[in-house]
CSV table of N, CA, C and O in Angstrom, one decimal:
chain,number,residue,atom,x,y,z
A,242,UNK,N,-2.8,-5.2,-48.5
A,242,UNK,CA,-1.5,-4.9,-47.7
A,242,UNK,C,-1.6,-3.7,-46.9
A,242,UNK,O,-2.3,-2.6,-47.3
A,243,UNK,N,-1.1,-3.6,-45.8
A,243,UNK,CA,-1.3,-2.6,-44.8
A,243,UNK,C,-0.4,-1.4,-45.2
A,243,UNK,O,0.7,-1.6,-45.6
A,244,UNK,N,-0.7,-0.3,-44.8
A,244,UNK,CA,0.1,1.0,-45.1
A,244,UNK,C,1.1,1.0,-44.1
A,244,UNK,O,2.2,1.6,-44.2
A,245,UNK,N,0.8,0.3,-42.9
A,245,UNK,CA,1.9,0.3,-41.9
A,245,UNK,C,2.9,-0.5,-42.0
A,245,UNK,O,2.8,-1.6,-42.4
A,246,UNK,N,4.1,0.0,-42.0
A,246,UNK,CA,5.4,-0.9,-42.1
A,246,UNK,C,6.1,-0.9,-40.8
A,246,UNK,O,6.6,0.3,-40.3
A,247,UNK,N,6.2,-2.0,-40.1
A,247,UNK,CA,6.9,-2.1,-38.9
A,247,UNK,C,8.4,-1.6,-38.9
A,247,UNK,O,9.1,-1.7,-39.8
A,248,UNK,N,8.8,-0.9,-37.9
A,248,UNK,CA,10.2,-0.3,-37.8
A,248,UNK,C,11.0,-1.5,-37.4
A,248,UNK,O,10.8,-2.2,-36.5
A,249,UNK,N,12.0,-1.5,-38.1
A,249,UNK,CA,13.1,-2.6,-37.8
A,249,UNK,C,14.0,-2.1,-36.7
A,249,UNK,O,14.5,-1.1,-36.7
A,250,UNK,N,14.3,-3.0,-35.8
A,250,UNK,CA,15.0,-2.5,-34.5
A,250,UNK,C,16.2,-3.5,-34.4
A,250,UNK,O,15.9,-4.8,-34.3
A,251,UNK,N,17.4,-3.1,-34.2
A,251,UNK,CA,18.5,-3.9,-33.9
A,251,UNK,C,18.4,-4.6,-32.4
A,251,UNK,O,18.1,-3.7,-31.5
A,252,UNK,N,18.5,-5.8,-32.3
A,252,UNK,CA,18.3,-6.4,-30.9
A,252,UNK,C,19.8,-6.9,-30.5
A,252,UNK,O,20.4,-7.8,-31.3
A,253,UNK,N,20.1,-6.6,-29.4
A,253,UNK,CA,21.3,-7.1,-28.8
A,253,UNK,C,21.2,-8.6,-28.3
A,253,UNK,O,20.1,-9.0,-27.9
A,254,UNK,N,22.3,-9.3,-28.7
A,254,UNK,CA,22.1,-10.8,-28.3
A,254,UNK,C,23.3,-11.1,-27.1
A,254,UNK,O,24.4,-10.7,-27.2
A,255,UNK,N,22.8,-11.6,-26.1
A,255,UNK,CA,23.7,-12.1,-24.9
A,255,UNK,C,23.8,-13.4,-24.9
A,255,UNK,O,22.6,-14.3,-24.9
A,256,UNK,N,25.0,-14.1,-24.8
A,256,UNK,CA,25.2,-15.5,-24.6
A,256,UNK,C,25.7,-15.7,-23.2
A,256,UNK,O,26.7,-15.1,-22.7
A,257,UNK,N,24.9,-16.7,-22.5
A,257,UNK,CA,25.3,-17.2,-21.2
A,257,UNK,C,25.5,-16.0,-20.2
A,257,UNK,O,26.5,-16.0,-19.3
A,258,UNK,N,24.7,-15.0,-20.3
A,258,UNK,CA,24.7,-13.9,-19.5
A,258,UNK,C,24.6,-14.3,-17.9
A,258,UNK,O,23.6,-15.1,-17.7
A,259,UNK,N,25.2,-13.8,-17.0
A,259,UNK,CA,25.1,-14.0,-15.6
A,259,UNK,C,24.0,-13.1,-15.0
A,259,UNK,O,23.7,-12.0,-15.6
A,260,UNK,N,23.4,-13.5,-13.9
A,260,UNK,CA,22.2,-12.8,-13.4
A,260,UNK,C,22.7,-11.4,-13.0
A,260,UNK,O,22.0,-10.5,-13.2
A,261,UNK,N,24.0,-11.1,-12.4
A,261,UNK,CA,24.4,-9.9,-12.0
A,261,UNK,C,24.5,-8.9,-13.2
A,261,UNK,O,24.1,-7.7,-13.1
A,262,UNK,N,25.1,-9.4,-14.3
A,262,UNK,CA,25.2,-8.7,-15.5
A,262,UNK,C,24.0,-8.4,-16.0
A,262,UNK,O,23.8,-7.1,-16.6
A,263,UNK,N,22.9,-9.4,-16.1
A,263,UNK,CA,21.6,-9.1,-16.6
A,263,UNK,C,21.0,-7.8,-16.0
A,263,UNK,O,20.5,-6.9,-16.4
A,264,UNK,N,21.1,-7.9,-14.5
A,264,UNK,CA,20.5,-6.9,-13.6
A,264,UNK,C,21.1,-5.5,-13.8
A,264,UNK,O,20.4,-4.6,-13.7
A,265,UNK,N,22.2,-5.5,-14.1
A,265,UNK,CA,23.0,-4.2,-14.1
A,265,UNK,C,23.0,-3.6,-15.6
A,265,UNK,O,22.6,-2.5,-15.7
A,266,UNK,N,23.2,-4.4,-16.6
A,266,UNK,CA,23.4,-3.9,-18.0
A,266,UNK,C,22.2,-4.1,-18.9
A,266,UNK,O,22.1,-3.4,-19.9
A,267,UNK,N,21.3,-5.1,-18.6
A,267,UNK,CA,20.2,-5.4,-19.5
A,267,UNK,C,18.8,-4.8,-19.0
A,267,UNK,O,18.0,-4.0,-19.7
A,268,UNK,N,18.5,-5.4,-17.9
A,268,UNK,CA,17.1,-5.0,-17.3
A,268,UNK,C,16.8,-3.6,-17.1
A,268,UNK,O,15.7,-3.2,-17.4
A,269,UNK,N,17.7,-2.8,-16.6
A,269,UNK,CA,17.3,-1.3,-16.5
A,269,UNK,C,17.1,-0.7,-17.8
A,269,UNK,O,16.2,0.3,-17.7
A,270,UNK,N,17.4,-1.2,-18.9
A,270,UNK,CA,17.1,-0.4,-20.2
A,270,UNK,C,15.7,-0.7,-20.6
A,270,UNK,O,15.2,-0.2,-21.6
A,271,UNK,N,15.1,-1.8,-20.2
A,271,UNK,CA,13.8,-2.4,-20.7
A,271,UNK,C,13.7,-2.4,-22.2
A,271,UNK,O,12.6,-1.9,-22.8
A,272,UNK,N,14.7,-2.9,-22.9
A,272,UNK,CA,14.7,-3.0,-24.5
A,272,UNK,C,14.5,-4.5,-24.7
A,272,UNK,O,14.9,-5.3,-24.0
A,273,UNK,N,14.1,-5.0,-25.9
A,273,UNK,CA,14.1,-6.3,-26.2
A,273,UNK,C,15.5,-6.7,-26.5
A,273,UNK,O,16.3,-6.0,-27.0
A,274,UNK,N,15.8,-8.0,-26.1
A,274,UNK,CA,17.2,-8.6,-26.3
A,274,UNK,C,16.8,-10.1,-26.6
A,274,UNK,O,15.9,-10.7,-26.1
A,275,UNK,N,17.9,-10.7,-27.0
A,275,UNK,CA,17.8,-12.2,-27.1
A,275,UNK,C,18.8,-12.8,-26.2
A,275,UNK,O,20.0,-12.4,-26.0
A,276,UNK,N,18.5,-13.8,-25.3
A,276,UNK,CA,19.1,-14.3,-24.1
A,276,UNK,C,19.3,-15.7,-24.5
A,276,UNK,O,18.5,-16.7,-24.7
A,277,UNK,N,20.7,-16.1,-24.9
A,277,UNK,CA,21.0,-17.5,-25.2
A,277,UNK,C,21.8,-18.2,-24.2
A,277,UNK,O,22.5,-17.8,-23.5
A,278,UNK,N,21.5,-19.6,-24.1
A,278,UNK,CA,22.4,-20.3,-23.2
A,278,UNK,C,22.1,-20.3,-21.8
A,278,UNK,O,22.9,-20.6,-20.8
A,279,UNK,N,20.8,-19.9,-21.4
A,279,UNK,CA,20.4,-19.8,-20.1
A,279,UNK,C,19.9,-21.1,-19.6
A,279,UNK,O,19.2,-21.9,-20.3
A,280,UNK,N,20.2,-21.4,-18.3
A,280,UNK,CA,19.6,-22.7,-17.7
A,280,UNK,C,18.1,-22.2,-17.2
A,280,UNK,O,18.1,-21.6,-16.1
A,281,UNK,N,17.2,-22.7,-18.0
A,281,UNK,CA,15.8,-22.1,-17.5
A,281,UNK,C,15.1,-23.4,-16.9
A,281,UNK,O,13.9,-23.3,-16.9
A,282,UNK,N,15.8,-24.3,-16.6
A,282,UNK,CA,15.3,-25.4,-15.8
A,282,UNK,C,14.6,-26.6,-16.6
A,282,UNK,O,15.0,-26.6,-17.7
A,283,UNK,N,13.6,-27.2,-16.2
A,283,UNK,CA,13.0,-28.5,-16.8
A,283,UNK,C,12.0,-28.1,-17.8
A,283,UNK,O,11.7,-28.9,-18.6
A,284,UNK,N,11.7,-26.8,-17.9
A,284,UNK,CA,10.5,-26.5,-18.8
A,284,UNK,C,10.8,-26.7,-20.3
A,284,UNK,O,10.0,-27.1,-21.0
A,285,UNK,N,12.0,-26.7,-20.7
A,285,UNK,CA,12.5,-26.9,-22.1
A,285,UNK,C,12.2,-28.4,-22.4
A,285,UNK,O,11.7,-28.5,-23.6
A,286,UNK,N,12.2,-29.2,-21.5
A,286,UNK,CA,11.8,-30.5,-21.9
A,286,UNK,C,10.5,-31.0,-21.5
A,286,UNK,O,9.8,-31.7,-22.0
A,287,UNK,N,10.0,-30.4,-20.4
A,287,UNK,CA,8.6,-30.6,-19.7
A,287,UNK,C,7.5,-30.1,-20.5
A,287,UNK,O,6.5,-30.8,-20.8
A,288,UNK,N,7.6,-28.8,-21.1
A,288,UNK,CA,6.6,-28.2,-21.6
A,288,UNK,C,6.3,-28.5,-23.0
A,288,UNK,O,6.6,-27.9,-24.0
A,289,UNK,N,5.9,-29.9,-23.3
A,289,UNK,CA,5.6,-30.2,-24.7
A,289,UNK,C,4.3,-29.8,-25.0
A,289,UNK,O,3.4,-29.3,-24.2
A,290,UNK,N,3.8,-29.9,-26.2
A,290,UNK,CA,2.5,-29.5,-26.7
A,290,UNK,C,1.5,-30.4,-26.0
A,290,UNK,O,0.5,-29.7,-25.4
A,291,UNK,N,1.6,-31.6,-25.8
A,291,UNK,CA,0.7,-32.4,-25.0
A,291,UNK,C,0.7,-32.1,-23.6
A,291,UNK,O,-0.4,-31.8,-22.9
A,292,UNK,N,1.9,-31.7,-22.8
A,292,UNK,CA,1.8,-31.3,-21.5
A,292,UNK,C,1.0,-29.9,-21.3
A,292,UNK,O,0.3,-29.9,-20.4
A,293,UNK,N,1.3,-29.0,-22.1
A,293,UNK,CA,0.6,-27.7,-22.1
A,293,UNK,C,-0.9,-27.9,-22.3
A,293,UNK,O,-1.7,-27.3,-21.6
A,294,UNK,N,-1.1,-28.7,-23.2
A,294,UNK,CA,-2.7,-28.8,-23.4
A,294,UNK,C,-3.5,-29.6,-22.4
A,294,UNK,O,-4.4,-29.2,-22.0
A,295,UNK,N,-2.7,-30.5,-21.8
A,295,UNK,CA,-3.4,-31.3,-20.6
A,295,UNK,C,-3.4,-30.5,-19.3
A,295,UNK,O,-4.4,-30.5,-18.7
A,296,UNK,N,-2.3,-29.7,-19.1
A,296,UNK,CA,-2.4,-28.9,-17.9
A,296,UNK,C,-3.0,-27.6,-17.9
A,296,UNK,O,-3.5,-27.0,-17.0
A,297,UNK,N,-3.3,-27.0,-19.2
A,297,UNK,CA,-4.1,-25.8,-19.4
A,297,UNK,C,-5.4,-26.1,-19.4
A,297,UNK,O,-6.2,-25.2,-19.1
A,298,UNK,N,-5.8,-27.2,-19.7
A,298,UNK,CA,-7.0,-27.7,-19.8
A,298,UNK,C,-8.2,-26.8,-20.5
A,298,UNK,O,-7.8,-26.4,-21.6
A,299,UNK,N,-9.2,-26.5,-19.9
A,299,UNK,CA,-10.2,-25.7,-20.5
A,299,UNK,C,-10.2,-24.3,-19.9
A,299,UNK,O,-11.2,-23.6,-20.0
A,300,UNK,N,-9.1,-23.8,-19.4
A,300,UNK,CA,-9.0,-22.4,-19.0
A,300,UNK,C,-9.2,-21.6,-20.1
A,300,UNK,O,-8.6,-21.8,-21.2
A,301,UNK,N,-10.1,-20.6,-20.1
A,301,UNK,CA,-10.3,-19.8,-21.2
A,301,UNK,C,-9.4,-18.5,-21.3
A,301,UNK,O,-9.0,-18.1,-20.3
A,302,UNK,N,-8.9,-18.2,-22.4
A,302,UNK,CA,-8.1,-17.1,-22.7
A,302,UNK,C,-8.5,-16.2,-23.8
A,302,UNK,O,-9.4,-16.6,-24.7
A,303,UNK,N,-8.5,-14.9,-23.8
A,303,UNK,CA,-9.0,-14.1,-24.8
A,303,UNK,C,-7.6,-13.7,-25.7
A,303,UNK,O,-6.4,-13.5,-25.4
A,304,UNK,N,-8.0,-13.7,-27.0
A,304,UNK,CA,-7.0,-13.6,-28.1
A,304,UNK,C,-7.4,-12.7,-29.2
A,304,UNK,O,-8.6,-12.6,-29.4
A,305,UNK,N,-6.4,-12.2,-29.8
A,305,UNK,CA,-6.7,-11.4,-31.1
A,305,UNK,C,-6.7,-12.4,-32.3
A,305,UNK,O,-5.6,-13.2,-32.3
A,306,UNK,N,-7.7,-12.4,-33.1
A,306,UNK,CA,-7.5,-13.2,-34.4
A,306,UNK,C,-7.6,-12.5,-35.5
A,306,UNK,O,-8.4,-11.4,-35.5
A,307,UNK,N,-6.9,-12.9,-36.6
A,307,UNK,CA,-7.0,-12.0,-37.7
A,307,UNK,C,-6.7,-13.1,-39.0
A,307,UNK,O,-6.0,-14.0,-38.9
A,308,UNK,N,-7.4,-12.7,-40.2
A,308,UNK,CA,-7.1,-13.6,-41.3
A,308,UNK,C,-5.7,-13.3,-42.0
A,308,UNK,O,-5.5,-14.0,-42.9
A,309,UNK,N,-5.0,-12.3,-41.6
A,309,UNK,CA,-3.7,-11.9,-42.1
A,309,UNK,C,-2.8,-12.0,-40.9
A,309,UNK,O,-3.2,-11.8,-39.8
A,310,UNK,N,-1.6,-12.4,-41.3
A,310,UNK,CA,-0.4,-12.5,-40.3
A,310,UNK,C,0.0,-11.2,-39.6
A,310,UNK,O,0.2,-11.1,-38.5
A,311,UNK,N,-0.5,-10.1,-40.4
A,311,UNK,CA,0.0,-8.7,-39.8
A,311,UNK,C,-1.4,-8.0,-39.4
A,311,UNK,O,-2.2,-7.7,-40.1
A,312,UNK,N,-1.4,-7.9,-38.1
A,312,UNK,CA,-2.6,-7.2,-37.5
A,312,UNK,C,-2.5,-5.7,-37.6
A,312,UNK,O,-1.3,-5.3,-37.5
A,313,UNK,N,-3.5,-5.2,-37.9
A,313,UNK,CA,-3.5,-3.6,-38.3
A,313,UNK,C,-4.4,-3.1,-37.2
A,313,UNK,O,-5.7,-3.1,-37.3
A,314,UNK,N,-3.8,-2.4,-36.1
A,314,UNK,CA,-4.5,-1.9,-35.0
A,314,UNK,C,-5.1,-0.6,-35.4
A,314,UNK,O,-6.2,-0.1,-34.6
A,315,UNK,N,-4.9,0.1,-36.5
A,315,UNK,CA,-5.6,1.3,-37.0
A,315,UNK,C,-6.8,0.9,-37.6
A,315,UNK,O,-7.8,1.5,-37.4
A,316,UNK,N,-6.6,0.0,-38.5
A,316,UNK,CA,-8.0,-0.4,-39.2
A,316,UNK,C,-8.6,-1.5,-38.7
A,316,UNK,O,-9.7,-2.0,-39.1
A,317,UNK,N,-8.1,-2.1,-37.6
A,317,UNK,CA,-8.7,-3.2,-36.9
A,317,UNK,C,-9.2,-4.4,-37.7
A,317,UNK,O,-10.3,-4.7,-37.9
A,318,UNK,N,-8.2,-5.0,-38.3
A,318,UNK,CA,-8.4,-6.2,-39.2
A,318,UNK,C,-8.4,-7.5,-38.2
A,318,UNK,O,-8.0,-8.5,-38.8
A,319,UNK,N,-8.9,-7.3,-36.9
A,319,UNK,CA,-8.9,-8.6,-36.2
A,319,UNK,C,-10.2,-8.5,-35.4
A,319,UNK,O,-10.8,-7.6,-35.4
A,320,UNK,N,-10.2,-9.6,-34.8
A,320,UNK,CA,-11.4,-9.8,-33.8
A,320,UNK,C,-11.1,-10.3,-32.4
A,320,UNK,O,-9.9,-11.0,-32.3
A,321,UNK,N,-11.7,-10.2,-31.3
A,321,UNK,CA,-11.3,-10.8,-30.1
A,321,UNK,C,-12.1,-12.1,-30.1
A,321,UNK,O,-13.3,-12.2,-30.3
A,322,UNK,N,-11.4,-13.1,-29.5
A,322,UNK,CA,-12.1,-14.4,-29.4
A,322,UNK,C,-11.6,-14.9,-28.1
A,322,UNK,O,-10.5,-14.8,-27.6
A,323,UNK,N,-12.6,-15.9,-27.7
A,323,UNK,CA,-12.2,-16.7,-26.5
A,323,UNK,C,-12.0,-18.0,-26.8
A,323,UNK,O,-12.8,-18.7,-27.5
A,324,UNK,N,-10.8,-18.6,-26.4
A,324,UNK,CA,-10.5,-20.0,-26.8
A,324,UNK,C,-10.1,-20.7,-25.5
A,324,UNK,O,-9.7,-19.9,-24.5
A,325,UNK,N,-10.1,-21.9,-25.4
A,325,UNK,CA,-9.5,-22.6,-24.4
A,325,UNK,C,-7.9,-22.6,-24.5
A,325,UNK,O,-7.4,-22.5,-25.8
A,326,UNK,N,-7.2,-22.7,-23.5
A,326,UNK,CA,-5.7,-22.5,-23.4
A,326,UNK,C,-5.3,-23.6,-24.4
A,326,UNK,O,-4.3,-23.5,-25.3
A,327,UNK,N,-5.9,-24.8,-24.2
A,327,UNK,CA,-5.4,-26.1,-25.0
A,327,UNK,C,-5.6,-25.7,-26.6
A,327,UNK,O,-4.7,-26.1,-27.3
A,328,UNK,N,-6.6,-25.1,-26.9
A,328,UNK,CA,-7.0,-24.8,-28.3
A,328,UNK,C,-6.0,-23.8,-28.8
A,328,UNK,O,-5.4,-23.8,-29.9
A,329,UNK,N,-5.7,-22.8,-28.0
A,329,UNK,CA,-4.7,-21.7,-28.4
A,329,UNK,C,-3.3,-22.3,-28.5
A,329,UNK,O,-2.7,-22.0,-29.7
A,330,UNK,N,-2.9,-23.1,-27.7
A,330,UNK,CA,-1.6,-23.8,-27.9
A,330,UNK,C,-1.5,-24.8,-29.1
A,330,UNK,O,-0.5,-24.7,-29.8
A,331,UNK,N,-2.5,-25.5,-29.3
A,331,UNK,CA,-2.5,-26.2,-30.6
A,331,UNK,C,-2.5,-25.5,-31.8
A,331,UNK,O,-1.7,-25.8,-32.7
A,332,UNK,N,-3.2,-24.5,-31.8
A,332,UNK,CA,-3.4,-23.6,-33.1
A,332,UNK,C,-2.0,-22.8,-33.2
A,332,UNK,O,-1.5,-22.7,-34.3
A,333,UNK,N,-1.5,-22.5,-32.2
A,333,UNK,CA,-0.1,-21.6,-32.2
A,333,UNK,C,1.0,-22.5,-32.6
A,333,UNK,O,1.9,-22.1,-33.2
A,334,UNK,N,0.8,-23.9,-32.4
A,334,UNK,CA,2.1,-24.6,-32.8
A,334,UNK,C,1.9,-25.1,-34.2
A,334,UNK,O,2.9,-25.7,-34.8
A,335,UNK,N,0.9,-24.9,-34.8
A,335,UNK,CA,0.8,-25.1,-36.3
A,335,UNK,C,1.5,-24.2,-37.1
A,335,UNK,O,1.7,-23.1,-37.0
A,336,UNK,N,2.1,-24.8,-38.1
A,336,UNK,CA,3.1,-23.9,-39.1
A,336,UNK,C,2.0,-23.3,-40.1
A,336,UNK,O,2.5,-22.1,-40.4
A,337,UNK,N,1.0,-23.8,-40.3
A,337,UNK,CA,-0.1,-23.0,-41.2
A,337,UNK,C,-1.5,-23.1,-40.7
A,337,UNK,O,-1.8,-24.4,-40.3
A,338,UNK,N,-2.2,-22.2,-40.6
A,338,UNK,CA,-3.4,-22.1,-40.1
A,338,UNK,C,-4.4,-22.6,-41.0
A,338,UNK,O,-4.4,-22.1,-42.3
A,339,UNK,N,-5.5,-23.3,-40.7
A,339,UNK,CA,-6.4,-23.8,-41.7
A,339,UNK,C,-7.8,-23.0,-41.5
A,339,UNK,O,-8.4,-22.8,-42.5
A,340,UNK,N,-8.1,-22.5,-40.4
A,340,UNK,CA,-9.2,-21.8,-40.2
A,340,UNK,C,-8.9,-20.3,-40.5
A,340,UNK,O,-8.5,-19.5,-39.7
A,341,UNK,N,-9.1,-19.8,-41.7
A,341,UNK,CA,-8.7,-18.5,-42.2
A,341,UNK,C,-9.6,-17.3,-41.6
A,341,UNK,O,-9.3,-16.2,-41.6
A,342,UNK,N,-10.8,-17.6,-41.0
A,342,UNK,CA,-11.6,-16.6,-40.4
A,342,UNK,C,-11.2,-16.3,-39.2
A,342,UNK,O,-11.5,-15.1,-38.6
A,343,UNK,N,-10.5,-17.0,-38.5
A,343,UNK,CA,-10.0,-16.9,-37.1
A,343,UNK,C,-8.6,-17.4,-36.8
A,343,UNK,O,-8.4,-18.0,-36.0
A,344,UNK,N,-7.8,-16.9,-37.6
A,344,UNK,CA,-6.2,-17.3,-37.5
A,344,UNK,C,-5.8,-16.7,-36.2
A,344,UNK,O,-6.0,-15.6,-35.8
A,345,UNK,N,-5.0,-17.5,-35.4
A,345,UNK,CA,-4.4,-17.1,-34.2
A,345,UNK,C,-3.0,-16.7,-34.5
A,345,UNK,O,-2.3,-17.4,-35.2
């Protein structure tokens, strides 16, 4: 178990926020928020697992992998790995990782 305990932060939730309000009230603060009800176009339907794997193809990406869900940057319980984008997307979509030596 890591000695590090992440700090819990309250996150503001915005429903159906308009661009002007976002630019005035949210963006300048540069804090994490949840944005709900936005029209983000076709990507919600188009970006399926198959679509991302086919279109990301063999583009290589660098990722941190760790045998535990909580990475510890002080004790460096992770390694850097190069995966294809397709492999990253497939592994990230799994509910449970099977390769415990290199969990994404």
